[in-house]
mmCIF file of C-alpha atoms and ligand atoms in Angstrom:
data_model
loop_
_atom_site.group_PDB
_atom_site.id
_atom_site.type_symbol
_atom_site.label_atom_id
_atom_site.label_comp_id
_atom_site.label_asym_id
_atom_site.label_seq_id
_atom_site.Cartn_x
_atom_site.Cartn_y
_atom_site.Cartn_z
ATOM 1 C CA MET O 228 0.000 0.000 0.000
ATOM 2 C CA ASN O 229 1.261 3.432 -0.988
ATOM 3 C CA GLN O 230 1.725 6.260 1.442
ATOM 4 C CA VAL O 231 -1.542 8.225 1.441
ATOM 5 C CA ASP O 232 -0.627 11.915 1.680
ATOM 6 C CA TYR O 233 -2.810 13.537 -0.982
ATOM 7 C CA LEU O 234 -6.259 14.970 -0.229
ATOM 8 C CA ARG O 235 -8.820 15.918 -2.872
ATOM 9 C CA ILE O 236 -11.084 18.554 -1.384
ATOM 10 C CA SER O 237 -14.480 19.260 -2.943
ATOM 11 C CA LEU O 238 -15.247 22.912 -2.187
ATOM 12 C CA ILE O 239 -18.844 22.826 -3.399
ATOM 13 C CA ASP O 240 -21.120 20.253 -5.029
ATOM 14 C CA ARG O 241 -22.871 22.727 -7.338
ATOM 15 C CA CYS O 242 -21.825 23.143 -10.929
ATOM 16 C CA ASN O 243 -22.571 25.527 -13.769
ATOM 17 C CA PHE O 244 -22.294 22.655 -16.276
ATOM 18 C CA ARG O 245 -24.141 19.383 -16.449
ATOM 19 C CA CYS O 246 -21.709 17.101 -18.220
ATOM 20 C CA LEU O 247 -23.204 14.028 -19.820
ATOM 21 C CA TYR O 248 -20.821 11.653 -18.104
ATOM 22 C CA CYS O 249 -20.830 13.260 -14.685
ATOM 23 C CA MET O 250 -24.471 13.706 -13.735
ATOM 24 C CA PRO O 251 -27.557 11.546 -14.284
ATOM 25 C CA GLU O 252 -29.604 12.735 -17.236
ATOM 26 C CA GLY O 253 -32.722 14.706 -16.361
ATOM 27 C CA ALA O 254 -32.701 13.895 -12.650
ATOM 28 C CA GLU O 255 -32.657 16.726 -10.146
ATOM 29 C CA LEU O 256 -29.704 16.584 -7.791
ATOM 30 C CA ASP O 257 -30.088 17.413 -4.119
ATOM 31 C CA TYR O 258 -27.525 20.129 -3.528
ATOM 32 C CA ILE O 259 -25.892 20.533 -0.161
ATOM 33 C CA LEU O 260 -27.437 23.406 1.780
ATOM 34 C CA LYS O 261 -25.120 26.311 2.554
ATOM 35 C CA GLN O 262 -25.186 25.627 6.294
ATOM 36 C CA GLN O 263 -24.143 22.030 5.637
ATOM 37 C CA LEU O 264 -21.018 23.011 3.695
ATOM 38 C CA LEU O 265 -17.731 23.040 5.538
ATOM 39 C CA THR O 266 -16.920 26.683 6.236
ATOM 40 C CA ASP O 267 -13.534 28.102 5.253
ATOM 41 C CA GLN O 268 -12.485 28.061 8.905
ATOM 42 C CA GLU O 269 -13.603 24.431 9.389
ATOM 43 C CA LEU O 270 -11.747 23.423 6.253
ATOM 44 C CA LEU O 271 -8.575 25.152 7.395
ATOM 45 C CA THR O 272 -8.849 23.601 10.860
ATOM 46 C CA LEU O 273 -9.227 20.160 9.306
ATOM 47 C CA ILE O 274 -6.283 20.660 6.957
ATOM 48 C CA GLN O 275 -3.993 22.196 9.561
ATOM 49 C CA ASP O 276 -4.917 20.293 12.715
ATOM 50 C CA VAL O 277 -6.096 16.944 11.380
ATOM 51 C CA PHE O 278 -4.754 16.092 7.922
ATOM 52 C CA ILE O 279 -1.291 17.653 8.123
ATOM 53 C CA PRO O 280 -0.483 15.960 11.474
ATOM 54 C CA VAL O 281 -1.572 12.622 9.957
ATOM 55 C CA GLY O 282 0.885 13.161 7.071
ATOM 56 C CA PHE O 283 -1.027 14.923 4.287
ATOM 57 C CA THR O 284 0.988 17.591 2.448
ATOM 58 C CA ARG O 285 -0.590 17.732 -1.020
ATOM 59 C CA PHE O 286 -4.034 19.106 -1.748
ATOM 60 C CA ARG O 287 -6.285 19.456 -4.793
ATOM 61 C CA LEU O 288 -9.363 21.681 -4.811
ATOM 62 C CA THR O 289 -12.238 20.389 -6.873
ATOM 63 C CA GLY O 290 -16.074 20.418 -6.989
ATOM 64 C CA GLY O 291 -18.737 20.447 -8.411
ATOM 65 C CA GLU O 292 -17.163 23.528 -9.838
ATOM 66 C CA PRO O 293 -14.650 24.924 -7.322
ATOM 67 C CA LEU O 294 -14.710 28.427 -8.826
ATOM 68 C CA LEU O 295 -18.376 28.717 -7.755
ATOM 69 C CA ARG O 296 -17.283 28.722 -4.131
ATOM 70 C CA PRO O 297 -17.566 32.271 -2.763
ATOM 71 C CA GLY O 298 -14.161 33.576 -1.645
ATOM 72 C CA VAL O 299 -12.242 30.835 -3.429
ATOM 73 C CA VAL O 300 -9.161 33.029 -4.044
ATOM 74 C CA GLU O 301 -8.837 33.875 -0.331
ATOM 75 C CA LEU O 302 -9.242 30.230 0.583
ATOM 76 C CA VAL O 303 -6.537 29.222 -1.904
ATOM 77 C CA LYS O 304 -4.237 31.797 -0.341
ATOM 78 C CA LYS O 305 -4.792 30.473 3.178
ATOM 79 C CA ILE O 306 -4.161 26.855 2.187
ATOM 80 C CA ALA O 307 -1.138 27.772 0.043
ATOM 81 C CA ASN O 308 0.333 29.759 2.952
ATOM 82 C CA LEU O 309 0.288 26.850 5.394
ATOM 83 C CA PRO O 310 3.983 26.019 5.855
ATOM 84 C CA GLN O 311 3.390 22.274 5.416
ATOM 85 C CA THR O 312 1.539 22.607 2.095
ATOM 86 C CA GLN O 313 3.920 21.117 -0.457
ATOM 87 C CA ASP O 314 1.569 21.097 -3.405
ATOM 88 C CA LEU O 315 -1.730 22.828 -4.120
ATOM 89 C CA ALA O 316 -3.648 22.190 -7.342
ATOM 90 C CA MET O 317 -7.160 22.682 -8.702
ATOM 91 C CA THR O 318 -9.463 20.904 -11.146
ATOM 92 C CA THR O 319 -11.970 23.226 -12.814
ATOM 93 C CA ASN O 320 -14.180 23.374 -15.869
ATOM 94 C CA GLY O 321 -12.504 26.703 -16.671
ATOM 95 C CA PHE O 322 -15.693 28.628 -17.369
ATOM 96 C CA LEU O 323 -15.104 31.274 -14.687
ATOM 97 C CA LEU O 324 -11.326 31.112 -14.873
ATOM 98 C CA ALA O 325 -10.165 33.848 -17.247
ATOM 99 C CA PRO O 326 -10.826 36.888 -15.013
ATOM 100 C CA ILE O 327 -9.355 35.303 -11.876
ATOM 101 C CA ALA O 328 -6.518 33.158 -13.250
ATOM 102 C CA LYS O 329 -3.911 35.711 -12.165
ATOM 103 C CA ASN O 330 -5.521 36.165 -8.727
ATOM 104 C CA LEU O 331 -5.404 32.411 -8.177
ATOM 105 C CA TYR O 332 -1.780 32.284 -9.252
ATOM 106 C CA ASP O 333 -0.865 35.204 -7.011
ATOM 107 C CA ALA O 334 -2.695 33.493 -4.145
ATOM 108 C CA GLY O 335 -0.293 30.554 -4.483
ATOM 109 C CA LEU O 336 -2.027 28.074 -6.779
ATOM 110 C CA ARG O 337 0.550 26.661 -9.186
ATOM 111 C CA ARG O 338 -1.010 23.671 -10.887
ATOM 112 C CA ILE O 339 -4.340 23.515 -12.620
ATOM 113 C CA ASN O 340 -6.350 20.931 -14.553
ATOM 114 C CA ILE O 341 -9.071 22.191 -16.844
ATOM 115 C CA SER O 342 -11.670 19.866 -18.306
ATOM 116 C CA LEU O 343 -11.940 20.174 -22.072
ATOM 117 C CA ASP O 344 -13.683 17.299 -23.791
ATOM 118 C CA SER O 345 -14.037 18.827 -27.227
ATOM 119 C CA LEU O 346 -12.602 21.412 -29.584
ATOM 120 C CA GLU O 347 -15.929 21.791 -31.377
ATOM 121 C CA SER O 348 -18.351 24.194 -29.752
ATOM 122 C CA ASP O 349 -21.410 22.132 -30.781
ATOM 123 C CA THR O 350 -20.038 18.910 -29.354
ATOM 124 C CA PHE O 351 -18.855 20.772 -26.278
ATOM 125 C CA GLU O 352 -22.328 22.188 -25.673
ATOM 126 C CA GLN O 353 -23.835 18.742 -26.135
ATOM 127 C CA ILE O 354 -21.458 17.370 -23.512
ATOM 128 C CA ILE O 355 -21.978 20.121 -20.951
ATOM 129 C CA GLY O 356 -25.760 20.089 -21.363
ATOM 130 C CA ASN O 357 -26.489 22.773 -23.978
ATOM 131 C CA HIS O 358 -26.255 25.607 -21.538
ATOM 132 C CA GLY O 359 -26.047 28.242 -24.232
ATOM 133 C CA ARG O 360 -23.782 29.576 -26.897
ATOM 134 C CA GLY O 361 -20.267 30.866 -26.335
ATOM 135 C CA ARG O 362 -19.446 28.438 -23.535
ATOM 136 C CA TRP O 363 -16.610 26.738 -25.384
ATOM 137 C CA GLN O 364 -14.990 30.091 -26.223
ATOM 138 C CA GLN O 365 -15.209 31.174 -22.608
ATOM 139 C CA VAL O 366 -13.509 27.982 -21.403
ATOM 140 C CA TRP O 367 -10.855 28.373 -24.118
ATOM 141 C CA GLN O 368 -10.177 31.901 -22.849
ATOM 142 C CA GLY O 369 -9.810 30.455 -19.362
ATOM 143 C CA ILE O 370 -7.224 27.975 -20.649
ATOM 144 C CA GLN O 371 -5.302 30.705 -22.468
ATOM 145 C CA ALA O 372 -5.402 32.932 -19.380
ATOM 146 C CA ALA O 373 -4.062 30.137 -17.176
ATOM 147 C CA TYR O 374 -1.292 29.456 -19.676
ATOM 148 C CA ASN O 375 -0.318 33.130 -19.959
ATOM 149 C CA VAL O 376 -0.258 33.578 -16.199
ATOM 150 C CA GLY O 377 2.235 30.722 -15.901
ATOM 151 C CA PHE O 378 0.411 27.706 -14.456
ATOM 152 C CA ASP O 379 2.783 24.818 -14.924
ATOM 153 C CA PRO O 380 1.971 22.095 -15.608
ATOM 154 C CA LEU O 381 -1.287 23.076 -17.296
ATOM 155 C CA LYS O 382 -3.323 19.917 -17.805
ATOM 156 C CA LEU O 383 -6.449 19.439 -19.873
ATOM 157 C CA ASN O 384 -8.714 16.570 -18.777
ATOM 158 C CA VAL O 385 -10.624 14.675 -21.441
ATOM 159 C CA VAL O 386 -13.216 11.933 -20.935
ATOM 160 C CA VAL O 387 -13.749 10.145 -24.235
ATOM 161 C CA ILE O 388 -17.305 8.960 -24.870
ATOM 162 C CA PRO O 389 -17.895 6.650 -27.851
ATOM 163 C CA GLY O 390 -19.973 8.361 -30.521
ATOM 164 C CA VAL O 391 -19.749 11.753 -28.811
ATOM 165 C CA ASN O 392 -16.153 13.007 -28.891
ATOM 166 C CA ASP O 393 -14.032 9.980 -29.843
ATOM 167 C CA HIS O 394 -13.579 11.430 -33.347
ATOM 168 C CA GLU O 395 -11.564 14.263 -31.755
ATOM 169 C CA VAL O 396 -8.910 12.226 -29.971
ATOM 170 C CA LEU O 397 -6.178 13.031 -32.501
ATOM 171 C CA ASP O 398 -7.104 16.735 -32.626
ATOM 172 C CA LEU O 399 -6.981 16.939 -28.830
ATOM 173 C CA ALA O 400 -3.687 15.038 -28.704
ATOM 174 C CA ALA O 401 -2.277 17.399 -31.360
ATOM 175 C CA LEU O 402 -2.652 20.339 -28.934
ATOM 176 C CA THR O 403 0.420 19.043 -27.125
ATOM 177 C CA ILE O 404 2.674 19.324 -30.188
ATOM 178 C CA ASP O 405 3.186 23.084 -30.236
ATOM 179 C CA LYS O 406 2.153 24.019 -26.717
ATOM 180 C CA GLN O 407 3.414 22.875 -23.371
ATOM 181 C CA TRP O 408 -0.044 21.640 -22.476
ATOM 182 C CA HIS O 409 -0.602 18.229 -21.004
ATOM 183 C CA ILE O 410 -3.655 16.271 -22.091
ATOM 184 C CA ARG O 411 -4.959 13.613 -19.720
ATOM 185 C CA PHE O 412 -7.350 11.097 -21.180
ATOM 186 C CA ILE O 413 -9.512 9.661 -18.389
ATOM 187 C CA GLU O 414 -11.398 6.422 -19.031
ATOM 188 C CA PHE O 415 -15.147 6.895 -18.700
ATOM 189 C CA MET O 416 -16.414 5.403 -15.448
ATOM 190 C CA PRO O 417 -19.929 4.184 -14.646
ATOM 191 C CA ILE O 418 -20.400 6.791 -11.950
ATOM 192 C CA GLY O 419 -22.485 9.866 -12.574
ATOM 193 C CA ASN O 420 -24.415 8.617 -15.584
ATOM 194 C CA GLY O 421 -24.660 4.821 -15.518
ATOM 195 C CA GLN O 422 -27.257 4.848 -18.304
ATOM 196 C CA LEU O 423 -24.892 6.593 -20.731
ATOM 197 C CA PHE O 424 -22.193 4.139 -19.753
ATOM 198 C CA SER O 425 -24.486 1.171 -20.528
ATOM 199 C CA ASP O 426 -25.646 2.728 -23.800
ATOM 200 C CA ARG O 427 -22.278 3.914 -25.142
ATOM 201 C CA GLY O 428 -19.630 1.894 -23.343
ATOM 202 C CA TRP O 429 -16.131 3.233 -22.911
ATOM 203 C CA ILE O 430 -12.838 3.372 -24.752
ATOM 204 C CA SER O 431 -9.691 2.025 -23.158
ATOM 205 C CA SER O 432 -6.463 3.989 -22.852
ATOM 206 C CA ALA O 433 -4.746 1.237 -24.842
ATOM 207 C CA ASP O 434 -7.104 1.849 -27.776
ATOM 208 C CA LEU O 435 -6.512 5.604 -27.604
ATOM 209 C CA ARG O 436 -2.758 5.093 -27.529
ATOM 210 C CA HIS O 437 -3.048 2.751 -30.485
ATOM 211 C CA SER O 438 -4.675 5.491 -32.637
ATOM 212 C CA ILE O 439 -2.229 8.159 -31.496
ATOM 213 C CA ARG O 440 0.797 5.896 -31.999
ATOM 214 C CA ALA O 441 -0.376 5.010 -35.507
ATOM 215 C CA ARG O 442 -0.486 8.719 -36.385
ATOM 216 C CA TRP O 443 2.689 10.095 -34.788
ATOM 217 C CA GLY O 444 4.391 7.427 -32.680
ATOM 218 C CA LEU O 445 4.592 7.674 -28.868
ATOM 219 C CA THR O 446 7.423 7.618 -26.378
ATOM 220 C CA GLU O 447 7.213 7.260 -22.606
ATOM 221 C CA SER O 448 7.524 10.508 -20.699
ATOM 222 C CA GLN O 449 6.906 12.198 -17.355
ATOM 223 C CA VAL O 450 5.170 15.252 -15.998
ATOM 224 C CA CYS O 451 4.865 16.577 -12.470
ATOM 225 C CA GLY O 452 1.716 15.335 -10.697
ATOM 226 C CA ASN O 453 0.265 13.183 -7.944
ATOM 227 C CA GLY O 454 -2.001 11.029 -10.037
ATOM 228 C CA PRO O 455 -1.989 7.562 -11.514
ATOM 229 C CA ALA O 456 -1.544 8.633 -15.143
ATOM 230 C CA ASP O 457 0.754 6.736 -17.490
ATOM 231 C CA VAL O 458 2.505 9.521 -19.378
ATOM 232 C CA PHE O 459 3.637 9.501 -23.009
ATOM 233 C CA GLN O 460 4.697 12.050 -25.575
ATOM 234 C CA ILE O 461 4.387 12.493 -29.297
ATOM 235 C CA PRO O 462 8.044 12.570 -30.435
ATOM 236 C CA GLY O 463 9.247 16.189 -30.450
ATOM 237 C CA ALA O 464 6.064 17.549 -28.807
ATOM 238 C CA LYS O 465 6.276 20.247 -26.141
ATOM 239 C CA GLY O 466 3.536 18.745 -23.972
ATOM 240 C CA THR O 467 2.622 15.235 -22.892
ATOM 241 C CA LEU O 468 -0.270 12.783 -23.034
ATOM 242 C CA GLY O 469 -1.392 11.139 -19.802
ATOM 243 C CA PHE O 470 -3.717 8.147 -19.642
ATOM 244 C CA ILE O 471 -5.760 7.367 -16.550
ATOM 245 C CA SER O 472 -6.908 3.805 -16.909
ATOM 246 C CA GLN O 473 -8.959 2.996 -13.843
ATOM 247 C CA MET O 474 -11.366 0.837 -15.879
ATOM 248 C CA SER O 475 -8.825 -1.232 -17.791
ATOM 249 C CA GLU O 476 -6.186 -1.487 -15.069
ATOM 250 C CA CYS O 477 -6.580 -1.692 -11.316
ATOM 251 C CA PHE O 478 -4.134 0.756 -9.758
ATOM 252 C CA CYS O 479 -5.522 0.614 -6.223
ATOM 253 C CA ASP O 480 -2.129 -0.446 -4.916
ATOM 254 C CA ARG O 481 -0.792 2.936 -6.158
ATOM 255 C CA CYS O 482 -3.667 4.972 -4.686
ATOM 256 C CA ASN O 483 -2.297 7.809 -2.566
ATOM 257 C CA ARG O 484 -5.412 9.824 -1.739
ATOM 258 C CA LEU O 485 -8.505 10.410 0.338
ATOM 259 C CA ARG O 486 -11.473 12.545 -0.705
ATOM 260 C CA LEU O 487 -13.124 15.162 1.463
ATOM 261 C CA ASN O 488 -16.599 16.105 0.241
ATOM 262 C CA ALA O 489 -17.990 19.618 0.578
ATOM 263 C CA ASP O 490 -20.281 18.589 3.449
ATOM 264 C CA GLY O 491 -17.462 17.013 5.428
ATOM 265 C CA TRP O 492 -17.745 13.343 4.445
ATOM 266 C CA LEU O 493 -14.308 11.799 4.119
ATOM 267 C CA ARG O 494 -14.258 8.862 1.694
ATOM 268 C CA PRO O 495 -11.670 6.099 1.540
ATOM 269 C CA CYS O 496 -12.137 5.601 -2.184
ATOM 270 C CA LEU O 497 -13.794 7.196 -5.216
ATOM 271 C CA LEU O 498 -16.075 4.221 -5.728
ATOM 272 C CA ASN O 499 -16.427 2.997 -2.209
ATOM 273 C CA GLU O 500 -17.901 4.884 0.675
ATOM 274 C CA THR O 501 -17.828 2.124 3.264
ATOM 275 C CA GLY O 502 -16.295 3.433 6.445
ATOM 276 C CA GLN O 503 -16.617 7.072 5.446
ATOM 277 C CA ILE O 504 -16.724 9.540 8.333
ATOM 278 C CA ASN O 505 -18.266 12.988 8.596
ATOM 279 C CA LEU O 506 -15.607 15.335 9.904
ATOM 280 C CA LYS O 507 -17.851 18.399 9.845
ATOM 281 C CA THR O 508 -20.452 16.769 12.101
ATOM 282 C CA ALA O 509 -17.707 15.622 14.428
ATOM 283 C CA LEU O 510 -16.094 19.082 14.540
ATOM 284 C CA ARG O 511 -19.427 20.770 15.219
ATOM 285 C CA ALA O 512 -20.131 18.246 17.986
ATOM 286 C CA GLY O 513 -16.926 19.377 19.687
ATOM 287 C CA ILE O 514 -14.824 16.265 19.014
ATOM 288 C CA SER O 515 -11.167 17.216 19.494
ATOM 289 C CA THR O 516 -8.835 17.433 16.522
ATOM 290 C CA LEU O 517 -6.681 14.785 18.209
ATOM 291 C CA GLN O 518 -9.600 12.354 18.156
ATOM 292 C CA LEU O 519 -10.301 13.313 14.544
ATOM 293 C CA GLN O 520 -6.705 12.466 13.664
ATOM 294 C CA GLU O 521 -7.348 9.008 15.123
ATOM 295 C CA GLN O 522 -10.522 8.624 13.053
ATOM 296 C CA VAL O 523 -8.664 9.588 9.875
ATOM 297 C CA GLN O 524 -5.921 7.112 10.748
ATOM 298 C CA GLN O 525 -8.543 4.381 11.180
ATOM 299 C CA LEU O 526 -9.978 5.225 7.771
ATOM 300 C CA LEU O 527 -6.485 4.957 6.292
ATOM 301 C CA ASN O 528 -6.091 1.527 7.852
ATOM 302 C CA PHE O 529 -9.431 0.494 6.401
ATOM 303 C CA LYS O 530 -8.499 1.912 2.995
ATOM 304 C CA SER O 531 -5.553 -0.410 2.775
ATOM 305 C CA GLU O 532 -8.013 -3.348 2.824
ATOM 306 C CA ILE O 533 -10.326 -2.314 0.001
ATOM 307 C CA ASN O 534 -9.885 -1.850 -3.673
ATOM 308 C CA PHE O 535 -11.704 -0.828 -6.778
ATOM 309 C CA LYS O 536 -12.216 -4.389 -8.019
ATOM 310 C CA GLN O 537 -14.103 -5.290 -4.859
ATOM 311 C CA ARG O 538 -16.574 -2.564 -5.772
ATOM 312 C CA ASP O 539 -17.279 -4.398 -9.009
ATOM 313 C CA SER O 540 -17.919 -7.686 -7.287
ATOM 314 C CA GLY O 541 -20.061 -5.953 -4.694
ATOM 315 C CA THR O 542 -18.096 -7.308 -1.765
ATOM 316 C CA VAL O 543 -17.411 -3.949 -0.239
ATOM 317 C CA GLY O 544 -19.946 -1.197 0.163
ATOM 318 C CA ALA O 545 -21.749 0.858 -2.388
ATOM 319 C CA TYR O 546 -21.698 4.398 -3.669
ATOM 320 C CA THR O 547 -24.549 6.839 -3.710
ATOM 321 C CA ARG O 548 -22.970 10.064 -4.932
ATOM 322 C CA THR O 549 -22.353 11.331 -8.443
ATOM 323 C CA MET O 550 -18.940 12.389 -9.677
ATOM 324 C CA SER O 551 -19.866 16.061 -9.309
ATOM 325 C CA GLN O 552 -20.689 15.463 -5.663
ATOM 326 C CA ILE O 553 -17.424 13.648 -4.948
ATOM 327 C CA GLY O 554 -15.092 15.764 -7.047
ATOM 328 C CA GLY O 555 -13.545 13.161 -9.322
HETATM 329 N N1 SAM E 274 -15.974 20.707 -12.375
HETATM 330 C C1 SAM E 274 -14.579 20.432 -12.402
HETATM 331 C C2 SAM E 274 -14.188 19.848 -13.733
HETATM 332 O O1 SAM E 274 -15.050 19.432 -14.489
HETATM 333 O O2 SAM E 274 -12.997 19.788 -14.000
HETATM 334 C C3 SAM E 274 -14.100 19.564 -11.261
HETATM 335 C C4 SAM E 274 -14.960 18.419 -10.831
HETATM 336 S S1 SAM E 274 -15.076 17.080 -12.001
HETATM 337 C C5 SAM E 274 -16.098 15.942 -11.110
HETATM 338 C C6 SAM E 274 -13.454 16.352 -11.889
HETATM 339 C C7 SAM E 274 -13.087 15.449 -13.036
HETATM 340 O O3 SAM E 274 -13.908 14.293 -13.025
HETATM 341 C C8 SAM E 274 -13.239 16.076 -14.399
HETATM 342 O O4 SAM E 274 -11.992 16.049 -15.083
HETATM 343 C C9 SAM E 274 -14.230 15.197 -15.111
HETATM 344 O O5 SAM E 274 -13.942 15.059 -16.468
HETATM 345 C C10 SAM E 274 -14.079 13.878 -14.368
HETATM 346 N N2 SAM E 274 -15.257 13.019 -14.477
HETATM 347 C C11 SAM E 274 -16.529 13.320 -14.156
HETATM 348 N N3 SAM E 274 -17.345 12.268 -14.376
HETATM 349 C C12 SAM E 274 -16.580 11.266 -14.857
HETATM 350 C C13 SAM E 274 -16.842 9.926 -15.282
HETATM 351 N N4 SAM E 274 -18.051 9.402 -15.239
HETATM 352 N N5 SAM E 274 -15.788 9.188 -15.696
HETATM 353 C C14 SAM E 274 -14.539 9.706 -15.733
HETATM 354 N N6 SAM E 274 -14.227 10.963 -15.335
HETATM 355 C C15 SAM E 274 -15.233 11.742 -14.916
HETATM 356 FE FE1 SF4 E 275 -18.839 18.753 -15.722
HETATM 357 FE FE2 SF4 E 275 -17.092 19.095 -13.710
HETATM 358 FE FE3 SF4 E 275 -19.559 20.005 -13.525
HETATM 359 FE FE4 SF4 E 275 -19.145 17.388 -13.491
HETATM 360 S S1 SF4 E 275 -18.486 18.818 -11.959
HETATM 361 S S2 SF4 E 275 -20.770 18.491 -14.577
HETATM 362 S S3 SF4 E 275 -17.394 17.234 -14.910
HETATM 363 S S4 SF4 E 275 -18.028 20.635 -15.026
#
């Protein structure tokens, strides 16, 4: 079992997009009420007095859409300024990014992942739920702003859905040739929209690599990050191509993370919520941070006994939250 020192923190479960693969079609989601969200102060107390003493030093802010969280720049600054924070990153859909990219950078954020599943505005709007024209352009401006400000590495996350955006794999991969952008292809998982998954299926990283290799060739590479991506490069390209293959390969033995949801639930695993604990409820009930450290340690011990494959065979727990509620 790997050392677990990386915490993904969902700042808010709400989102301004409704991506096909992330949320169930049509269904209304129950959003967390404001008073049930961890406050900034509770979040900082948990990071500083619970997670850091247990050994966590690397944090990623996610959502829902993290940029919808009021005061997000101030919060970034406070987390970045903690002396033990070794790495602070964010995953965003980029829609609200352009005007605050510099503020986030100045606040101490250095690494950013932006979801971009298509280079075609029509396909993009289909994926994000047809929320109106001009959305793709606005996200593209966010990406450009992040690049110009100096985020490094700048990663673009892509979930490939058969029959929706799989015809764009080579175009997306080609973005890495001239720019130091890093594309990460994430295998589609049956969480969020199980119906779409049953209807369309998924494409393996190996198949994506096969198409890209046939076009340009591929060499193994590296890029700074905390994730389980296998990284390659088109020969001579400035950026890299990462492949996250949680469906085709079990990498639970390399898993280095826990997930803190916006309402305080701490999960041992993306697809397994057995043993999860609610740190917000415990904090508000006056449980000491020392006792909370012990609870987190117990969850870590439990985590070492479960894995993704057990979820498939139904031997351990179940999951009830969508991807947008967990934060990916
Ligand atoms: N809203 C932000 C965004 O889209 O980047 C952050 C939250 S989102 C849940 C985090 C990541 O999860 C995104 O890169 C998204 O593509 C990925 N994701 C969501 N649903 C997925 C699914 N069913 N399979 C694979 N990845 C998924
Ligand atoms: Fe899309 Fe991210 Fe929102 Fe999910 S949370 S709907 S992936 S933008």
